[in-house]
Every structure is written in C-alpha cells, then in structure tokens.
Amino acid sequence: MTYQEKKSIVSLISAILIFGSFCLYMYPQYPEGGLGSAETFRYWGSFVLILTVVSIVAHIIISIIFNIGFRMTTKEKEPKFMDELDKLIDLKANRNSFFVFIIGFLFAMGSLIIYEPSQMMFIILIASGFISDVIGSVTKLYHYRRGV
C-alpha cells in the first residue's frame, strides 16, 4: 500500500473513532428540558463547537503519530510534494465531501421549513459533517486504489 492509501485509511478510522467517542461522551449530558429550551440550544451549540475543536486537534495529533510510525516502520520519509494525480484525487475527494455536506445542510434547513424540532436541524448538520468527512476519506482511498 502506498503512503496515501495508508493515510486515507488512518483518516477514515480516526474520523469514525473521534465522532463515535465524542457522541458517547456528550450523550449523557443531554438536557432534560423541553424541545425549545435555552439549555437545549446551548447543548447543541457546545456540541458542534467542541466537536469541531476536538476533531481538528485529534486529526493533527493522529497525523503526527501516523507520520512518525510510518517513518519508523518503513524507513522512508513522507512525500513532500503532490503530483498531478494527487491533486486530482484531492480535488475529487473535496468535491464529493462538500457535495454531501451541502446536501445535508439543505436537508437541515428543510427540516425547519416542515416544522421539525430544531434539534433535528442540529442532528442533520452534525451527521452530514461526519458523513462528508467519511466520504472524503473513502473517495481518496477509492481513487488511489482504482485510479482516476
């Protein structure tokens, strides 16, 4: 397997583990108040902001650990440049990831139009962010395996 394939697999697994463990951590903290209470909005706002920060920091730490482990096991340095294939695969992965997130965003806004509870909007936004991250990693892995 190439460096890029391994990095895509690590990114996919770490995204799933980070999101899953964060959801398990935040679930018991869900407020018992009504559907439109200020505590509920505070919960979902903190959920999104803390998940964003935790995810960024965890991805950086995991990337550093992966690069150290890759260098120790293979005695090779990570590639310092991106050729045209790498750029094309990265663009396709970003396109797919953004497409999934935008569709999720539209569904989240649509849930408000059809009078769903506001929690549904937050759940859809969070889920679409997670799914878009997974789709981006899977797209990279697919194109590095199968070609463009």
C-alpha atoms as an extended CHARMM CRD file, in Angstrom:
* protein
*
       148  EXT
         1         1  MET       CA              0.0000000000        0.0000000000        0.0000000000  PROA      1               0.0000000000
         2         2  THR       CA              1.1780000000        3.4870000000       -0.7330000000  PROA      2               0.0000000000
         3         3  TYR       CA              1.6000000000        6.2590000000        1.8090000000  PROA      3               0.0000000000
         4         4  GLN       CA             -1.5620000000        7.9870000000        0.5560000000  PROA      4               0.0000000000
         5         5  GLU       CA             -3.6650000000        4.8170000000        0.8920000000  PROA      5               0.0000000000
         6         6  LYS       CA             -2.4550000000        4.2380000000        4.4290000000  PROA      6               0.0000000000
         7         7  LYS       CA             -3.0800000000        7.8700000000        5.2940000000  PROA      7               0.0000000000
         8         8  SER       CA             -6.6400000000        7.6420000000        3.9150000000  PROA      8               0.0000000000
         9         9  ILE       CA             -7.3490000000        4.5190000000        5.9710000000  PROA      9               0.0000000000
        10        10  VAL       CA             -5.9840000000        6.1340000000        9.1330000000  PROA      10              0.0000000000
        11        11  SER       CA             -8.0500000000        9.2560000000        8.4340000000  PROA      11              0.0000000000
        12        12  LEU       CA            -11.2040000000        7.1870000000        7.9270000000  PROA      12              0.0000000000
        13        13  ILE       CA            -10.7280000000        5.1450000000       11.0880000000  PROA      13              0.0000000000
        14        14  SER       CA             -9.8180000000        8.1890000000       13.1560000000  PROA      14              0.0000000000
        15        15  ALA       CA            -12.8740000000       10.1300000000       11.9330000000  PROA      15              0.0000000000
        16        16  ILE       CA            -15.1570000000        7.2730000000       12.9570000000  PROA      16              0.0000000000
        17        17  LEU       CA            -13.4710000000        6.8180000000       16.3410000000  PROA      17              0.0000000000
        18        18  ILE       CA            -13.3910000000       10.5320000000       17.1420000000  PROA      18              0.0000000000
        19        19  PHE       CA            -17.0280000000       11.0720000000       16.2240000000  PROA      19              0.0000000000
        20        20  GLY       CA            -18.2350000000        7.9160000000       17.9520000000  PROA      20              0.0000000000
        21        21  SER       CA            -16.3470000000        8.5270000000       21.1770000000  PROA      21              0.0000000000
        22        22  PHE       CA            -17.3860000000       12.1870000000       21.2800000000  PROA      22              0.0000000000
        23        23  CYS       CA            -21.0490000000       11.2640000000       20.7940000000  PROA      23              0.0000000000
        24        24  LEU       CA            -20.7920000000        8.6940000000       23.5900000000  PROA      24              0.0000000000
        25        25  TYR       CA            -19.2140000000       11.3420000000       25.8040000000  PROA      25              0.0000000000
        26        26  MET       CA            -21.8530000000       14.0110000000       25.0620000000  PROA      26              0.0000000000
        27        27  TYR       CA            -24.9580000000       11.8080000000       25.0750000000  PROA      27              0.0000000000
        28        28  PRO       CA            -25.3510000000       11.6310000000       28.8840000000  PROA      28              0.0000000000
        29        29  GLN       CA            -25.1340000000       15.4250000000       29.0770000000  PROA      29              0.0000000000
        30        30  TYR       CA            -28.2950000000       15.9820000000       27.0120000000  PROA      30              0.0000000000
        31        31  PRO       CA            -30.6110000000       18.3480000000       28.9520000000  PROA      31              0.0000000000
        32        32  GLU       CA            -33.9600000000       17.1110000000       30.1840000000  PROA      32              0.0000000000
        33        33  GLY       CA            -35.7530000000       20.3820000000       29.3380000000  PROA      33              0.0000000000
        34        34  GLY       CA            -38.3630000000       20.9940000000       26.6570000000  PROA      34              0.0000000000
        35        35  LEU       CA            -37.7510000000       20.9700000000       22.9290000000  PROA      35              0.0000000000
        36        36  GLY       CA            -37.1580000000       24.6920000000       22.6080000000  PROA      36              0.0000000000
        37        37  SER       CA            -35.4190000000       25.4710000000       25.8840000000  PROA      37              0.0000000000
        38        38  ALA       CA            -32.2870000000       27.5720000000       26.0400000000  PROA      38              0.0000000000
        39        39  GLU       CA            -30.4130000000       24.6680000000       27.6350000000  PROA      39              0.0000000000
        40        40  THR       CA            -31.0830000000       22.5120000000       24.5880000000  PROA      40              0.0000000000
        41        41  PHE       CA            -29.7320000000       25.1520000000       22.2140000000  PROA      41              0.0000000000
        42        42  ARG       CA            -26.7210000000       25.6390000000       24.4670000000  PROA      42              0.0000000000
        43        43  TYR       CA            -26.1340000000       21.8750000000       24.4070000000  PROA      43              0.0000000000
        44        44  TRP       CA            -26.2300000000       21.6310000000       20.6230000000  PROA      44              0.0000000000
        45        45  GLY       CA            -24.1250000000       24.7580000000       20.1530000000  PROA      45              0.0000000000
        46        46  SER       CA            -21.4770000000       23.4480000000       22.5180000000  PROA      46              0.0000000000
        47        47  PHE       CA            -21.7130000000       20.0180000000       20.8620000000  PROA      47              0.0000000000
        48        48  VAL       CA            -20.8710000000       21.4900000000       17.4400000000  PROA      48              0.0000000000
        49        49  LEU       CA            -18.1280000000       23.8320000000       18.6470000000  PROA      49              0.0000000000
        50        50  ILE       CA            -16.4130000000       21.3250000000       20.9230000000  PROA      50              0.0000000000
        51        51  LEU       CA            -16.6570000000       18.5720000000       18.2850000000  PROA      51              0.0000000000
        52        52  THR       CA            -15.0050000000       20.8790000000       15.7500000000  PROA      52              0.0000000000
        53        53  VAL       CA            -12.1100000000       21.7340000000       18.0630000000  PROA      53              0.0000000000
        54        54  VAL       CA            -11.6560000000       18.1730000000       19.3270000000  PROA      54              0.0000000000
        55        55  SER       CA            -11.7730000000       16.7970000000       15.7910000000  PROA      55              0.0000000000
        56        56  ILE       CA             -9.1710000000       19.2370000000       14.4620000000  PROA      56              0.0000000000
        57        57  VAL       CA             -6.7890000000       18.6640000000       17.3700000000  PROA      57              0.0000000000
        58        58  ALA       CA             -7.2370000000       14.8930000000       17.2610000000  PROA      58              0.0000000000
        59        59  HSD       CA             -6.6780000000       14.7520000000       13.4920000000  PROA      59              0.0000000000
        60        60  ILE       CA             -3.4580000000       16.7660000000       13.8630000000  PROA      60              0.0000000000
        61        61  ILE       CA             -2.1830000000       14.5230000000       16.6620000000  PROA      61              0.0000000000
        62        62  ILE       CA             -3.1320000000       11.3520000000       14.7760000000  PROA      62              0.0000000000
        63        63  SER       CA             -1.4320000000       12.6650000000       11.6270000000  PROA      63              0.0000000000
        64        64  ILE       CA              1.7820000000       13.3470000000       13.5430000000  PROA      64              0.0000000000
        65        65  ILE       CA              1.6920000000        9.9110000000       15.1720000000  PROA      65              0.0000000000
        66        66  PHE       CA              0.9740000000        8.2830000000       11.7880000000  PROA      66              0.0000000000
        67        67  ASN       CA              3.9230000000       10.0600000000       10.1540000000  PROA      67              0.0000000000
        68        68  ILE       CA              6.2430000000        9.0490000000       12.9870000000  PROA      68              0.0000000000
        69        69  GLY       CA              5.0210000000        5.4470000000       12.8230000000  PROA      69              0.0000000000
        70        70  PHE       CA              5.2960000000        5.3800000000        9.0310000000  PROA      70              0.0000000000
        71        71  ARG       CA              8.8470000000        6.6600000000        9.1630000000  PROA      71              0.0000000000
        72        72  MET       CA              9.8730000000        4.2000000000       11.8660000000  PROA      72              0.0000000000
        73        73  THR       CA              8.3850000000        1.1510000000       10.1490000000  PROA      73              0.0000000000
        74        74  THR       CA              9.3170000000        1.8350000000        6.5330000000  PROA      74              0.0000000000
        75        75  LYS       CA             12.4390000000        3.9820000000        6.9940000000  PROA      75              0.0000000000
        76        76  GLU       CA             11.0030000000        6.2890000000        4.3180000000  PROA      76              0.0000000000
        77        77  LYS       CA             10.0920000000        9.9300000000        4.5520000000  PROA      77              0.0000000000
        78        78  GLU       CA              6.6050000000       11.0980000000        3.7470000000  PROA      78              0.0000000000
        79        79  PRO       CA              6.2310000000       12.5520000000        0.2480000000  PROA      79              0.0000000000
        80        80  LYS       CA              6.9460000000       16.2720000000        0.3160000000  PROA      80              0.0000000000
        81        81  PHE       CA              5.1840000000       17.1000000000       -2.9340000000  PROA      81              0.0000000000
        82        82  MET       CA              1.8820000000       16.4130000000       -4.6150000000  PROA      82              0.0000000000
        83        83  ASP       CA              1.9680000000       15.4000000000       -8.2500000000  PROA      83              0.0000000000
        84        84  GLU       CA             -0.9360000000       15.9310000000      -10.6450000000  PROA      84              0.0000000000
        85        85  LEU       CA             -2.5770000000       12.6280000000       -9.6950000000  PROA      85              0.0000000000
        86        86  ASP       CA             -2.5190000000       13.5280000000       -6.0000000000  PROA      86              0.0000000000
        87        87  LYS       CA             -4.0150000000       16.9470000000       -6.7160000000  PROA      87              0.0000000000
        88        88  LEU       CA             -6.7350000000       15.4650000000       -8.9200000000  PROA      88              0.0000000000
        89        89  ILE       CA             -7.6590000000       12.8530000000       -6.3140000000  PROA      89              0.0000000000
        90        90  ASP       CA             -7.6930000000       15.5100000000       -3.5940000000  PROA      90              0.0000000000
        91        91  LEU       CA             -9.9830000000       17.7170000000       -5.7000000000  PROA      91              0.0000000000
        92        92  LYS       CA            -12.3930000000       14.8350000000       -6.3500000000  PROA      92              0.0000000000
        93        93  ALA       CA            -12.4720000000       13.9170000000       -2.6670000000  PROA      93              0.0000000000
        94        94  ASN       CA            -13.1220000000       17.5370000000       -1.6680000000  PROA      94              0.0000000000
        95        95  ARG       CA            -15.8660000000       17.8280000000       -4.2770000000  PROA      95              0.0000000000
        96        96  ASN       CA            -17.6390000000       14.7200000000       -3.0130000000  PROA      96              0.0000000000
        97        97  SER       CA            -17.2070000000       15.7720000000        0.6010000000  PROA      97              0.0000000000
        98        98  PHE       CA            -18.5600000000       19.2820000000        0.0050000000  PROA      98              0.0000000000
        99        99  PHE       CA            -21.4560000000       17.9070000000       -2.0450000000  PROA      99              0.0000000000
       100       100  VAL       CA            -22.5260000000       15.6200000000        0.8000000000  PROA      100             0.0000000000
       101       101  PHE       CA            -22.2580000000       18.4300000000        3.3390000000  PROA      101             0.0000000000
       102       102  ILE       CA            -24.2540000000       20.8680000000        1.1910000000  PROA      102             0.0000000000
       103       103  ILE       CA            -26.9950000000       18.2640000000        0.6810000000  PROA      103             0.0000000000
       104       104  GLY       CA            -27.0510000000       17.7290000000        4.4510000000  PROA      104             0.0000000000
       105       105  PHE       CA            -27.1960000000       21.4790000000        5.0350000000  PROA      105             0.0000000000
       106       106  LEU       CA            -30.1560000000       21.7770000000        2.6660000000  PROA      106             0.0000000000
       107       107  PHE       CA            -31.9350000000       18.9120000000        4.4490000000  PROA      107             0.0000000000
       108       108  ALA       CA            -31.2460000000       20.6070000000        7.7980000000  PROA      108             0.0000000000
       109       109  MET       CA            -32.7780000000       23.8580000000        6.5730000000  PROA      109             0.0000000000
       110       110  GLY       CA            -35.6540000000       21.8970000000        5.0420000000  PROA      110             0.0000000000
       111       111  SER       CA            -36.3520000000       20.3050000000        8.4030000000  PROA      111             0.0000000000
       112       112  LEU       CA            -37.0230000000       23.7770000000        9.7770000000  PROA      112             0.0000000000
       113       113  ILE       CA            -39.3990000000       24.5470000000        6.9150000000  PROA      113             0.0000000000
       114       114  ILE       CA            -41.5340000000       21.4850000000        7.6220000000  PROA      114             0.0000000000
       115       115  TYR       CA            -41.7190000000       22.3670000000       11.3480000000  PROA      115             0.0000000000
       116       116  GLU       CA            -39.4650000000       19.6580000000       12.6920000000  PROA      116             0.0000000000
       117       117  PRO       CA            -37.9240000000       20.3960000000       16.1040000000  PROA      117             0.0000000000
       118       118  SER       CA            -34.7800000000       22.4990000000       15.9750000000  PROA      118             0.0000000000
       119       119  GLN       CA            -32.7880000000       19.5810000000       17.4070000000  PROA      119             0.0000000000
       120       120  MET       CA            -33.3820000000       17.7770000000       14.1140000000  PROA      120             0.0000000000
       121       121  MET       CA            -31.5490000000       20.5740000000       12.2910000000  PROA      121             0.0000000000
       122       122  PHE       CA            -28.5180000000       20.1740000000       14.5530000000  PROA      122             0.0000000000
       123       123  ILE       CA            -28.5510000000       16.4000000000       14.2710000000  PROA      123             0.0000000000
       124       124  ILE       CA            -28.6980000000       16.5810000000       10.4650000000  PROA      124             0.0000000000
       125       125  LEU       CA            -25.8750000000       19.1540000000       10.3370000000  PROA      125             0.0000000000
       126       126  ILE       CA            -23.6470000000       17.1040000000       12.6370000000  PROA      126             0.0000000000
       127       127  ALA       CA            -24.3950000000       13.8720000000       10.7640000000  PROA      127             0.0000000000
       128       128  SER       CA            -23.7520000000       15.4780000000        7.3760000000  PROA      128             0.0000000000
       129       129  GLY       CA            -20.4170000000       16.8330000000        8.6220000000  PROA      129             0.0000000000
       130       130  PHE       CA            -19.4010000000       13.3740000000        9.8120000000  PROA      130             0.0000000000
       131       131  ILE       CA            -20.6060000000       11.6470000000        6.6380000000  PROA      131             0.0000000000
       132       132  SER       CA            -18.8430000000       14.2090000000        4.4510000000  PROA      132             0.0000000000
       133       133  ASP       CA            -15.5750000000       13.5280000000        6.3010000000  PROA      133             0.0000000000
       134       134  VAL       CA            -16.0130000000        9.7920000000        5.7900000000  PROA      134             0.0000000000
       135       135  ILE       CA            -16.9420000000       10.2360000000        2.1140000000  PROA      135             0.0000000000
       136       136  GLY       CA            -13.8250000000       12.3500000000        1.5350000000  PROA      136             0.0000000000
       137       137  SER       CA            -11.5730000000        9.6720000000        3.0240000000  PROA      137             0.0000000000
       138       138  VAL       CA            -13.3370000000        6.8520000000        1.1740000000  PROA      138             0.0000000000
       139       139  THR       CA            -13.0980000000        8.7690000000       -2.1150000000  PROA      139             0.0000000000
       140       140  LYS       CA             -9.3610000000        9.2530000000       -1.6720000000  PROA      140             0.0000000000
       141       141  LEU       CA             -8.8810000000        5.5980000000       -0.8270000000  PROA      141             0.0000000000
       142       142  TYR       CA            -11.0100000000        4.5090000000       -3.7890000000  PROA      142             0.0000000000
       143       143  HSD       CA             -9.1510000000        6.6700000000       -6.3020000000  PROA      143             0.0000000000
       144       144  TYR       CA             -5.7270000000        5.7140000000       -5.0050000000  PROA      144             0.0000000000
       145       145  ARG       CA             -6.7170000000        2.0470000000       -5.3140000000  PROA      145             0.0000000000
       146       146  ARG       CA             -8.6060000000        2.1570000000       -8.6320000000  PROA      146             0.0000000000
       147       147  GLY       CA             -7.1530000000        5.2060000000      -10.3330000000  PROA      147             0.0000000000
       148       148  VAL       CA             -8.8810000000        8.3080000000      -11.5760000000  PROA      148             0.0000000000
